[in-house]
Coordinates of C-alpha atoms in Angstrom, one line a residue:
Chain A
X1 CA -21.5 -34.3 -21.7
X2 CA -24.5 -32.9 -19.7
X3 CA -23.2 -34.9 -16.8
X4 CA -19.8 -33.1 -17.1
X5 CA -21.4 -29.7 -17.3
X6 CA -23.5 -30.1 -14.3
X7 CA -20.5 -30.8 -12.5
X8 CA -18.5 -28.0 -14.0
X9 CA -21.5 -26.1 -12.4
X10 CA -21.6 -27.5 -9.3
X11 CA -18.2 -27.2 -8.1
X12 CA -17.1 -24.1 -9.9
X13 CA -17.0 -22.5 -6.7
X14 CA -14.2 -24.7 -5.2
X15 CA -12.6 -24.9 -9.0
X16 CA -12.2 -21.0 -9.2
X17 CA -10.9 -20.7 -5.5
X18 CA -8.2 -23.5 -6.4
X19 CA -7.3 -21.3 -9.5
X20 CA -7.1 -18.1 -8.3
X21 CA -5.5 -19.6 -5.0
X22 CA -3.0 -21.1 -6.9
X23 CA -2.0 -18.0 -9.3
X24 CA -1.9 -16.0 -6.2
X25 CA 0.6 -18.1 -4.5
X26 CA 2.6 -18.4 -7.4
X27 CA 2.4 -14.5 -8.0
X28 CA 3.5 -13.7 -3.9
X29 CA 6.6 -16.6 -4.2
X30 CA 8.1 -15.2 -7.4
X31 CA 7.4 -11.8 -6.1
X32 CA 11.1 -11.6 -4.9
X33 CA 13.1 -12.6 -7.8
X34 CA 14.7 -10.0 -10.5
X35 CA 13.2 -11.7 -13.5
X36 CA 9.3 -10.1 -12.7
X37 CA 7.9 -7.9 -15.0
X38 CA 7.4 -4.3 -13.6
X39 CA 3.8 -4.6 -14.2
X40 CA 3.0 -6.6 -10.8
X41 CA 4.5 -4.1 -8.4
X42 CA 4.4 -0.7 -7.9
X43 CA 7.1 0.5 -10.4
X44 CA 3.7 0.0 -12.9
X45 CA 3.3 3.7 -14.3
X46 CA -0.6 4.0 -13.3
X47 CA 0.3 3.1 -9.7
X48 CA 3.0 4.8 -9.7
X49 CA 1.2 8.1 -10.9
X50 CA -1.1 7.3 -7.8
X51 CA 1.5 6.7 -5.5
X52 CA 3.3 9.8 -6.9
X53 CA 0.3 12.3 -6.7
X54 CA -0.6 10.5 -3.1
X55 CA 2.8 12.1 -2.2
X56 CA 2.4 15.7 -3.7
X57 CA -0.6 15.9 -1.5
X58 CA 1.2 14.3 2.3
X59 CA 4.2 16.5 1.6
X60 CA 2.0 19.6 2.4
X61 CA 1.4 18.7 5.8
X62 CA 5.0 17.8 6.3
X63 CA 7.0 20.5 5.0
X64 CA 8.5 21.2 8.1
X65 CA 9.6 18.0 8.7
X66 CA 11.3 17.5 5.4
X67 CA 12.7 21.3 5.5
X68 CA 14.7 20.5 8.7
X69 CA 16.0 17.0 7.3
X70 CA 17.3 18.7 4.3
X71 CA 19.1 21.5 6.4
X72 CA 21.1 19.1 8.4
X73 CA 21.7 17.0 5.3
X74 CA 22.9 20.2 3.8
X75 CA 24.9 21.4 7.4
X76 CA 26.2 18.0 6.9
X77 CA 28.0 18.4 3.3
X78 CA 29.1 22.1 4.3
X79 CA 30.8 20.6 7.0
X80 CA 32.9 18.0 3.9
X81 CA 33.5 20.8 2.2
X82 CA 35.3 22.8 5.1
X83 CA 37.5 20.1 6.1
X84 CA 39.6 19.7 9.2
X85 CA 42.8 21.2 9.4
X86 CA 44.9 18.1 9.5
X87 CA 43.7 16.9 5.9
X88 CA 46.2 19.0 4.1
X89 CA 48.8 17.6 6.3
X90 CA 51.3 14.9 4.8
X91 CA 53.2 12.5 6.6
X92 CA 57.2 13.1 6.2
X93 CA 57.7 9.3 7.2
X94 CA 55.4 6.3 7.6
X95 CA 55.9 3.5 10.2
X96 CA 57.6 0.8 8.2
X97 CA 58.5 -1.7 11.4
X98 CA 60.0 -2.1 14.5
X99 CA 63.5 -3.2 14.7
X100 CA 64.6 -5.6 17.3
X101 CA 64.4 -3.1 20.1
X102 CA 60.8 -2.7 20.0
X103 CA 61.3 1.0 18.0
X104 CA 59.4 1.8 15.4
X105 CA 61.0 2.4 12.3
X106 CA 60.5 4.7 10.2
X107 CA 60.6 5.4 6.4
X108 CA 61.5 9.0 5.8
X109 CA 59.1 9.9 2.2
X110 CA 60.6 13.2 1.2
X111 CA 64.4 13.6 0.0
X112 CA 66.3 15.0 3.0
X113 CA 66.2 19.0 2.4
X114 CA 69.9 19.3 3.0
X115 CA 69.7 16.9 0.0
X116 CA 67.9 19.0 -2.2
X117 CA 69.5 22.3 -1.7
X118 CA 72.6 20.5 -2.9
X119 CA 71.1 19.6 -5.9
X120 CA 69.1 22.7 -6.5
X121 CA 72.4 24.6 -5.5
X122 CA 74.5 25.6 -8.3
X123 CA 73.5 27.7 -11.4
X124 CA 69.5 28.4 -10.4
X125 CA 70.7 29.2 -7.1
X126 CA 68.3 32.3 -7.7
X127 CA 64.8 30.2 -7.4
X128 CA 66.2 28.1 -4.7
X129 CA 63.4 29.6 -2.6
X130 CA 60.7 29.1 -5.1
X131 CA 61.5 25.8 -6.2
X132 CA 61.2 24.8 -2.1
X133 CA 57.8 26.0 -1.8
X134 CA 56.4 24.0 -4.8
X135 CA 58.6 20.6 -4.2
X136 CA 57.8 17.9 -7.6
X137 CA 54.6 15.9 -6.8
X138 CA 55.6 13.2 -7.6
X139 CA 58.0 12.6 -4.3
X140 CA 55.2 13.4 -2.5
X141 CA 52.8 10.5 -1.0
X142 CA 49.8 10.6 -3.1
X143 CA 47.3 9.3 -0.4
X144 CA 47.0 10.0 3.2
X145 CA 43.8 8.0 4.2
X146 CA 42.4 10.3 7.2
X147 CA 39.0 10.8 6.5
X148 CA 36.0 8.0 5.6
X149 CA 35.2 7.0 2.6
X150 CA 34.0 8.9 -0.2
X151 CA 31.7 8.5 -2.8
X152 CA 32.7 9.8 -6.8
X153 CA 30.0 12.1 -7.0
X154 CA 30.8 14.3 -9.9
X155 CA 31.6 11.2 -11.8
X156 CA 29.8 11.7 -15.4
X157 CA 29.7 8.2 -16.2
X158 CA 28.6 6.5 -12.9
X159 CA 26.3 9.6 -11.7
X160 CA 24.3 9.5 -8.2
X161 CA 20.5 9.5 -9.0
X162 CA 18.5 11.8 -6.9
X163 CA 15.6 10.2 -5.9
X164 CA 12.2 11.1 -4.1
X165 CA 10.5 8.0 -2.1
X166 CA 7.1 8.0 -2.8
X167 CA 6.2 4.6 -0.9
X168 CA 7.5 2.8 2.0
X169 CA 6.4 0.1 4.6
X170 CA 7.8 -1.3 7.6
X171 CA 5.6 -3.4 9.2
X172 CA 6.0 -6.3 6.7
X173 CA 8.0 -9.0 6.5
X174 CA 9.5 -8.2 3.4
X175 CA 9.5 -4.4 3.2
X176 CA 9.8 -2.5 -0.4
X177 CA 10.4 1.1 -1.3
X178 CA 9.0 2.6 -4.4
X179 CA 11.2 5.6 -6.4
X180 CA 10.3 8.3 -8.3
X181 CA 12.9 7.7 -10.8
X182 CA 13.3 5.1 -13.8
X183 CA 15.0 3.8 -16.6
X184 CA 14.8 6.8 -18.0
X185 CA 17.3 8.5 -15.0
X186 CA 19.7 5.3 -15.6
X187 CA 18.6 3.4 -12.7
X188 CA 18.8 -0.1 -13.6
X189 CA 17.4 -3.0 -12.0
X190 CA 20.6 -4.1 -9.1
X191 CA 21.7 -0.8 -8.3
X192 CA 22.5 0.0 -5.0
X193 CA 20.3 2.8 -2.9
X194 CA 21.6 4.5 0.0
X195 CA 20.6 8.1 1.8
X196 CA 22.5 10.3 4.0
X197 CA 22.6 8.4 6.9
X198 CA 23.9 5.2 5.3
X199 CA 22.4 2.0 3.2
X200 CA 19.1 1.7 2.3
X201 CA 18.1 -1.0 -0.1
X202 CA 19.0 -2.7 -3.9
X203 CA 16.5 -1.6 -6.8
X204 CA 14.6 -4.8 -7.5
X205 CA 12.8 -3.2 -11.0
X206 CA 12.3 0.0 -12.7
X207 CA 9.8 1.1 -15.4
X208 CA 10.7 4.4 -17.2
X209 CA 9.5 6.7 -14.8
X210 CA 9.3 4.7 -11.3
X211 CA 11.5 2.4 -9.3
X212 CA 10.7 -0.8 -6.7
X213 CA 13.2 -1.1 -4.6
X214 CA 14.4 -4.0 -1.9
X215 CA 14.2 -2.5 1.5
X216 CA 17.2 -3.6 3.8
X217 CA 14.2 -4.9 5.8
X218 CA 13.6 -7.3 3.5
X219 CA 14.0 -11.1 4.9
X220 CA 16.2 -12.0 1.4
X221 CA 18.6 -9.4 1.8
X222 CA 21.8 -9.9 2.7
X223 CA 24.6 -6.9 2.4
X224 CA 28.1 -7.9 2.7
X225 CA 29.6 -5.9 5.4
X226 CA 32.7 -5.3 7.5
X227 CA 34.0 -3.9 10.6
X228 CA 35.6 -0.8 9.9
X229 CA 37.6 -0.9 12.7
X230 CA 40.0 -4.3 12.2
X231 CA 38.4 -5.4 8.3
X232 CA 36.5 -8.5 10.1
X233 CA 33.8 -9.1 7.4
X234 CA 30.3 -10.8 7.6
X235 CA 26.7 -10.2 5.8
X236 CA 23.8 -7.8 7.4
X237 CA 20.5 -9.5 7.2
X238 CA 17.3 -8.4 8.6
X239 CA 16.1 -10.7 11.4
X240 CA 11.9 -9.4 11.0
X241 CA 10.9 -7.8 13.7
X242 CA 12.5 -4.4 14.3
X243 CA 12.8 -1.6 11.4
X244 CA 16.2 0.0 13.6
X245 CA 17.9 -2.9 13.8
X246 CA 19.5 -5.5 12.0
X247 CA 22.0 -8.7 12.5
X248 CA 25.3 -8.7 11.6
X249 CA 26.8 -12.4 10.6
X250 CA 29.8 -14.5 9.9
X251 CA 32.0 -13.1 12.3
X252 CA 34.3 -15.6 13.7
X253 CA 33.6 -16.6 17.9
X254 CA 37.7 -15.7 18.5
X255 CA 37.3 -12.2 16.8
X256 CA 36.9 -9.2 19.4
X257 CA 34.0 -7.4 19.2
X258 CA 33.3 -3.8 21.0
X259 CA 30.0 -2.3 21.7
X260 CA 29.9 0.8 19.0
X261 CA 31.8 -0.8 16.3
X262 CA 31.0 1.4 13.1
X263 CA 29.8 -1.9 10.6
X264 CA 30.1 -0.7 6.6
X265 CA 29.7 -2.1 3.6
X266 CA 32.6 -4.3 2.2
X267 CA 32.3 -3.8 -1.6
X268 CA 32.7 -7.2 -2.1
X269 CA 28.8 -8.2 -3.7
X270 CA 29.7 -5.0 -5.6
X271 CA 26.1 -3.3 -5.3
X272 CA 27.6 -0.9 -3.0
X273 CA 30.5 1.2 -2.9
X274 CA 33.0 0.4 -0.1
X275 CA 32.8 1.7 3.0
X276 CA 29.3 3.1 3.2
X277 CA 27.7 3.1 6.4
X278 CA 25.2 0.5 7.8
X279 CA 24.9 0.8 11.0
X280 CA 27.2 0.4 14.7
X281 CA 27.3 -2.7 16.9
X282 CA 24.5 -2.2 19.6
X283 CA 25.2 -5.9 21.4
X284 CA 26.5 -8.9 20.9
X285 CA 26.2 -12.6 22.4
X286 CA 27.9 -16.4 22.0
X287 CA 25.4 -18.6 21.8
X288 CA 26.3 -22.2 22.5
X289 CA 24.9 -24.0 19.0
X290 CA 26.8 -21.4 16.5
X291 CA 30.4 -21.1 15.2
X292 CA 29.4 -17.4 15.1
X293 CA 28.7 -14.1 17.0
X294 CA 25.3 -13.0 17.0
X295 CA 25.7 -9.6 16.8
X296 CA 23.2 -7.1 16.7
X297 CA 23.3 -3.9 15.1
X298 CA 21.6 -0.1 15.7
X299 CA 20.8 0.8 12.0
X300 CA 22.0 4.0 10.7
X301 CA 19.2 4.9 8.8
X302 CA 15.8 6.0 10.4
X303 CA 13.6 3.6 8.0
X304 CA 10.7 5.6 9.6
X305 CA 11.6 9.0 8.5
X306 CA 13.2 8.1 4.9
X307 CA 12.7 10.8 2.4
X308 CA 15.3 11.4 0.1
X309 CA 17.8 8.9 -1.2
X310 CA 20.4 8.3 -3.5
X311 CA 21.2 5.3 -6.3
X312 CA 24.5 4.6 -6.6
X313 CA 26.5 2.9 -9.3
X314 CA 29.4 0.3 -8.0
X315 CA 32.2 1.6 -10.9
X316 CA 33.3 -2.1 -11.4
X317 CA 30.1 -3.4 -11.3
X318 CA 29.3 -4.9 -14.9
X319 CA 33.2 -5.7 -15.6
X320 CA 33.6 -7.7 -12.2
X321 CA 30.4 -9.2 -12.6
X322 CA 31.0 -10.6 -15.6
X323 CA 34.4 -11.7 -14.6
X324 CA 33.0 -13.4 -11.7
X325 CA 30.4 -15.3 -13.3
X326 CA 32.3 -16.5 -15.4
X327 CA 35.2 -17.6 -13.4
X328 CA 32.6 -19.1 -10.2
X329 CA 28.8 -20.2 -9.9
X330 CA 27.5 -17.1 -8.0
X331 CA 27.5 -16.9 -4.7
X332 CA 24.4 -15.2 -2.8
X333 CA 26.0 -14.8 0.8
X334 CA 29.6 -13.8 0.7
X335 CA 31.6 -16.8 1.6
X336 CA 32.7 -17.7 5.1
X337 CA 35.7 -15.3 6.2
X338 CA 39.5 -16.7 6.1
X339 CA 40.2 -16.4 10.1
X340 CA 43.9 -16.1 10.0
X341 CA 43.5 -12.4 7.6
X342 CA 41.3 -11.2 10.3
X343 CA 42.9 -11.7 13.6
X344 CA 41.5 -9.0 16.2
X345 CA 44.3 -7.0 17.2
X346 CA 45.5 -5.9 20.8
Chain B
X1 CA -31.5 -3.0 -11.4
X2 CA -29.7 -3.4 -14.8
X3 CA -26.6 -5.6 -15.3
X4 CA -24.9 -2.2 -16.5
X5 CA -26.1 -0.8 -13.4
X6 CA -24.7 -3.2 -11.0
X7 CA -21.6 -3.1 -12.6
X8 CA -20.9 0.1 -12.5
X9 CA -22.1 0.2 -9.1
X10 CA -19.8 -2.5 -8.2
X11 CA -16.7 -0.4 -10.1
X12 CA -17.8 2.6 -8.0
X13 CA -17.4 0.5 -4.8
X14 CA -14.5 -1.0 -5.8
X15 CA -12.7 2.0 -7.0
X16 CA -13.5 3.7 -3.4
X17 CA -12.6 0.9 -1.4
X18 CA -9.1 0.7 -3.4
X19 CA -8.8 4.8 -3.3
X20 CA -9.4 5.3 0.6
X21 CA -7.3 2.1 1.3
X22 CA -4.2 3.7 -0.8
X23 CA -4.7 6.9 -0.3
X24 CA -5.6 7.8 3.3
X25 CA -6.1 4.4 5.6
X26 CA -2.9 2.4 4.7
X27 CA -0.4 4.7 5.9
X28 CA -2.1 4.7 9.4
X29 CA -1.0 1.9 11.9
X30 CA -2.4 1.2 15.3
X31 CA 0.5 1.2 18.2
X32 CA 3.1 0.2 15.8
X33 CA 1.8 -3.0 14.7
X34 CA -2.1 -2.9 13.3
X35 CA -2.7 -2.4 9.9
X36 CA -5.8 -1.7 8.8
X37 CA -7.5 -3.6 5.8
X38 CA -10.4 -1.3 5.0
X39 CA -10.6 -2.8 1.1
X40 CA -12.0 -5.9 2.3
X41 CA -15.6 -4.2 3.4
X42 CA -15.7 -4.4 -0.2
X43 CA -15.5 -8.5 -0.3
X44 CA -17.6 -8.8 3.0
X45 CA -20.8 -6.4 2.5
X46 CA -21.2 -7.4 -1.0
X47 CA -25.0 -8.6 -1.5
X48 CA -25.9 -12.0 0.5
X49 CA -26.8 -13.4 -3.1
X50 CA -23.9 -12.5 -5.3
X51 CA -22.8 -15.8 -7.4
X52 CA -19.9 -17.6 -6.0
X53 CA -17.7 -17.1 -9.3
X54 CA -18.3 -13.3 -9.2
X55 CA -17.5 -13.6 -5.5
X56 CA -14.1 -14.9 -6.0
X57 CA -13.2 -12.9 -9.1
X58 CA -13.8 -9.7 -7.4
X59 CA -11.9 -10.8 -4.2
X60 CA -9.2 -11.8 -6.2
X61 CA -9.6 -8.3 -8.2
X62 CA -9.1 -6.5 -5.0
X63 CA -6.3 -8.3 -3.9
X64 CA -4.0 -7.9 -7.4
X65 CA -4.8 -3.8 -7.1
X66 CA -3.5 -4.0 -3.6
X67 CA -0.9 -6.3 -4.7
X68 CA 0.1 -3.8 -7.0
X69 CA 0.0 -0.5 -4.5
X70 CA 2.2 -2.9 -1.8
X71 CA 4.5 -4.5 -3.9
X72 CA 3.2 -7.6 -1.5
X73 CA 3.3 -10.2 -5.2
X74 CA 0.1 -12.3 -4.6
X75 CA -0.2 -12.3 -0.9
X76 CA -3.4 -9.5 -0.8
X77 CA -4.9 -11.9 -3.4
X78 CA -4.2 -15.2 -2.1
X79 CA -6.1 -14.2 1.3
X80 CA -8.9 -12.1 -0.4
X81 CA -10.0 -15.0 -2.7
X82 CA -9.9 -17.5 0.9
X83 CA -11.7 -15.0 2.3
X84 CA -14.4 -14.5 -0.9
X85 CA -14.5 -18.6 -0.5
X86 CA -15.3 -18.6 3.2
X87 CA -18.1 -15.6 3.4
X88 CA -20.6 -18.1 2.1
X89 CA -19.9 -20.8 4.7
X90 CA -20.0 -18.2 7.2
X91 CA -22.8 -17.2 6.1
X92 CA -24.7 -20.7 6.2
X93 CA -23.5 -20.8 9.7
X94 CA -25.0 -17.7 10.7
X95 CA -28.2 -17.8 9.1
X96 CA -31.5 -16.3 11.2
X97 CA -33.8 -19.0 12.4
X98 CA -36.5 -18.5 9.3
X99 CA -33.0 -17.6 6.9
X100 CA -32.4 -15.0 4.7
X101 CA -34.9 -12.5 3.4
X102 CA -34.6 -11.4 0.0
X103 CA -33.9 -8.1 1.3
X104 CA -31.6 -8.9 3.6
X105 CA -27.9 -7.7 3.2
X106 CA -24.8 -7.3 5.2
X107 CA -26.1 -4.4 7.3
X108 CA -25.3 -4.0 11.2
X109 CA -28.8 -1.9 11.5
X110 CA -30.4 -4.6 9.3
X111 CA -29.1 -8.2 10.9
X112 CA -28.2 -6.7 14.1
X113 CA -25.6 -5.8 16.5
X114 CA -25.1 -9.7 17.6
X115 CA -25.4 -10.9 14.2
X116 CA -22.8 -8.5 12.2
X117 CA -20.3 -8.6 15.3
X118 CA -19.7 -12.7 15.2
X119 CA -19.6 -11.9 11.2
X120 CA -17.0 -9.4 10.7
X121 CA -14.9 -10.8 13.9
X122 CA -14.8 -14.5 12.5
X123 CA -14.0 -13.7 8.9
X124 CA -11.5 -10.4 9.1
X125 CA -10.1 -13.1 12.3
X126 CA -9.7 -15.8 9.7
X127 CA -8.5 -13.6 6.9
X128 CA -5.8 -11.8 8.9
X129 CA -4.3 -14.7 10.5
X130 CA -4.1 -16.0 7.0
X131 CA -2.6 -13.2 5.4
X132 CA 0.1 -12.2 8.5
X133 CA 1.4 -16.0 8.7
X134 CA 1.4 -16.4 4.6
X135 CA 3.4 -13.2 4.8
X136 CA 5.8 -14.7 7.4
X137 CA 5.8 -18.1 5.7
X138 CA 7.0 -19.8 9.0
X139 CA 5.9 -19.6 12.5
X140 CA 8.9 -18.6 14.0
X141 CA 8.1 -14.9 15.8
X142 CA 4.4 -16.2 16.9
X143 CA 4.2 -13.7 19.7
X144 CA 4.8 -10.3 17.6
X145 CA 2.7 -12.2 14.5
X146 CA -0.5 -12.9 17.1
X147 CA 0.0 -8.9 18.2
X148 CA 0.1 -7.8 14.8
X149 CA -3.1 -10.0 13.8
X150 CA -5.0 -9.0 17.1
X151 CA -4.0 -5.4 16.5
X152 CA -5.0 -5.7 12.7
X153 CA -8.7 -7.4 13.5
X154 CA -9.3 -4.3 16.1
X155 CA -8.1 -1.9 13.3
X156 CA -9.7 -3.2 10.4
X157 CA -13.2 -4.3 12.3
X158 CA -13.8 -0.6 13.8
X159 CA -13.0 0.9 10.2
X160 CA -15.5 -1.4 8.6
X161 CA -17.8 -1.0 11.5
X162 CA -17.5 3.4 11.0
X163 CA -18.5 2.5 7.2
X164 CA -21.7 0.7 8.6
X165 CA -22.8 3.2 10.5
X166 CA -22.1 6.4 8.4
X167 CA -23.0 4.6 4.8
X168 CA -25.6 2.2 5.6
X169 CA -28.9 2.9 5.3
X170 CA -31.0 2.4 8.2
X171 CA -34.4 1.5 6.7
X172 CA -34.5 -1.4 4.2
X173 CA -34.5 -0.3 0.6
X174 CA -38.0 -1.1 -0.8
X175 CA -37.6 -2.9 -4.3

């Protein structure tokens, strides 16, 4: 017994280094799984309180920074809310085909108005005029898609969540962002976070008042993506070593590419809304080993300069999720694309 | 000096190290790729004759709060506690010709300019290149890790090297 005591003694040095080695390592390689408690990271209300007040205190020196990124945010929406003159426009016809001449055929939408003054004609004949300046709704064409894409955000049940960044690094290899906002807002561990300029990152875990959050410069994130302009779609990942750029993959060697494709999210991992933006095509190279473009990508968002962003509930998010899951073993990169859908066009 | 004494001296230390590391020297990098580690001046100029066991614990301490503030899961901790394990080795190697006084402590007006230099460069060398690979878990970008670690060691060594000067006393303590 004395013998094992004195050895106890002797090598509790090495013994305690093995320990705490060992709970270390095992704390920094389940660091990026969901499952974590909120206590081991940031999202932890005492260092969230610091990180919080830490921020009260660098926002006075940088008032004028943040001022001047809210007023183009701001010039931004005005501009959405005077829209171009074209949007109230409808189509009369939409291309249907071409017919064996090469023309394009049309498909005329609204009933010929020679048509409807006949029908109109006869004992109203008095609001004829009326009646043609408010034609029925319904044989109009509900949607002309002419802008981007737009996010619901007046939607009660699926609201946008403000949200106040009150830590951020860049210089690691996996890069986290820590929220000001919590359970108690409704942000849920999964959710989708995106600022003005596009996407941003996925909350890993929330506490009630704070928020950790998976950068996009994070080495296990992948964001499924397309190509706005021809619907080619592939996953974003961040390669490590550059916070304003990123890789796009998964897109086929025969599709075209163009330097300052606009590359947005696909909605298909259902974290983020459709059609939010990631960032355009900077260049792009064949290598000789890979089935695949490498293609690299000029990030929308200024990871640098990141102030104030937005979480964002997917609508079909719990519904598809549990439809999915139960349907297919889940998938963490969006499977490889069917070629034929996606054929570049001339 | 007390127990309570030197514990509450110790909390002091470590509660500044933590605060100025947090607060104020984190969000500074050097040319876009140093980092500065200023918390681990609380690891390396802890007394030359602290037990091993306390050594550790606090290392690994320092390296959970950090942990915490960087969302970084173990990492801070994994290399604080190597580096806790190693300061006594390197402090065997660099021992004087007659060894240690009782007196003595990690002190660049005490030791020397020599002696503290080869000190902080081998163990904040050894601890960074420890931490910057464990974070990258492969070798695959070695040129931009090696710039990041070389950066890092010139960050973190002339922070710890200000806190000599401007907190160290110059005279030894008489006790």
């Amino acid at each position: 017994m004395r013998n094992l005591i004195a050895f106890l003694l002797r090598f509790q040095g090495v013994m305690l280094f093995v320990l705490l080695e060992v709970v270390s390592l095992f704390l920094f390689i389940t660091n990026s799984s969901y499952q974590r408690a909120a206590f081991f990271n940031s999202a932890n209300s005492y260092a969230g309180a610091v990180l919080a007040r830490r921020t009260q205190v660098l926002d006075y020196f940088r008032l004028d920074e943040l001022n001047r990124q809210l007023l183009a945010d701001n010039a931004r929406l005005r501009q959405q809310l005077y829209p171009p003159d074209f949007t109230r426009r409808e189509a009369d016809s939409l291309p249907v085909g071409r017919d064996t001449l090469g023309h394009i055929i049309y498909r005329h939408l609204r009933p010929d108005p020679s048509a409807a003054l006949a029908t109109t004609a006869g004992p109203t004949s008095g609001s004829t005029s009326v009646r043609l300046k408010k034609p029925n709704p319904l044989a109009r064409p509900d949607t002309l898609l002419l802008g981007g894409a737009r996010l619901p955000t007046r939607d009660v049940e699926y609201p946008l969540v403000p949200a106040r960044i009150l830590n951020n690094s860049l210089r690691a290899v996996d890069n986290y962002l820590t929220l000001n906002v919590g359970t108690a807002d409704g942000v849920q561990p999964g959710l989708g976070v995106v600022a003005a300029g596009g996407v941003v990152g996925q909350v890993k875990s929330a506490s009630a008042h704070y928020a950790t959050v998976f950068s996009l410069l994070h080495s296990k994130m992948a964001i499924a993506a397309k190509i706005k302009r021809d619907g080619t779609f592939g996953s974003v990942k961040w390669p490590g070593d550059d916070y304003s750029h990123a890789l796009l993959d998964y897109i086929p060697r025969q599709n075209r590419l163009v330097r300052g494709d606009t590359v947005v999210t696909s909605g298909y991992n259902s974290v983020f809304p459709e059609g939010v933006l990631i960032g355009t095509v900077e260049s792009f190279v064949k290598e000789p080993d890979k089935n695949f473009w490498t293609v690299r990508l000029r990030l929308s968002v200024d990871f640098s300069r990141l102030t104030y962003v937005y979480v964002v509930h997917s609508r079909p998010h719990t519904e598809r999720d549990s439809l999915e899951t139960a349907i297919t073993a889940p998938e963490p990169t969006p499977a490889k694309p069917p070629v034929n859908l996606t054929r570049p066009r001339r | 000096m007390s127990v309570l004494g030197t514990f509450l001296g110790h909390l002091l230390r470590f509660v500044l190290y933590a605060g100025l590391q947090v607060l104020i020297v984190g969000q500074l990098s050097l040319f876009g790729l140093g980092w500065c580690f200023l918390y681990l001046g609380f690891v390396l100029f802890l007394p030359l004759r602290t037990p091993i066991a306390v050594q550790l614990l606090l290392g690994f301490g320092m390296g959970l709060a950090m942990d915490i503030s960087y969302d970084t899961g173990g990492l801070h901790a994994a290399a604080a506690v190597l580096l806790a394990y190693l300061r006594p080795w390197v402090l065997r190697l660099l021992t004087p010709r007659d060894g240690y006084d009782t007196q003595d402590s990690v002190n660049v007006h005490q030791m020397g300019w020599q002696w503290f230099t080869v000190y902080l460069l081998m163990l904040v060398g050894l601890h960074h290149l420890v931490y910057f690979f464990l974070e990258l878990g492969s070798f695959q970008h070695p040129l931009i890790t090696l710039g990041r670690v070389g950066m890092s060691i010139l960050f973190t060594s002339t922070a710890l090297l200000i806190v000599q000067l401007l907190f160290f006393p110059v005279r030894r303590s008489r006790n």
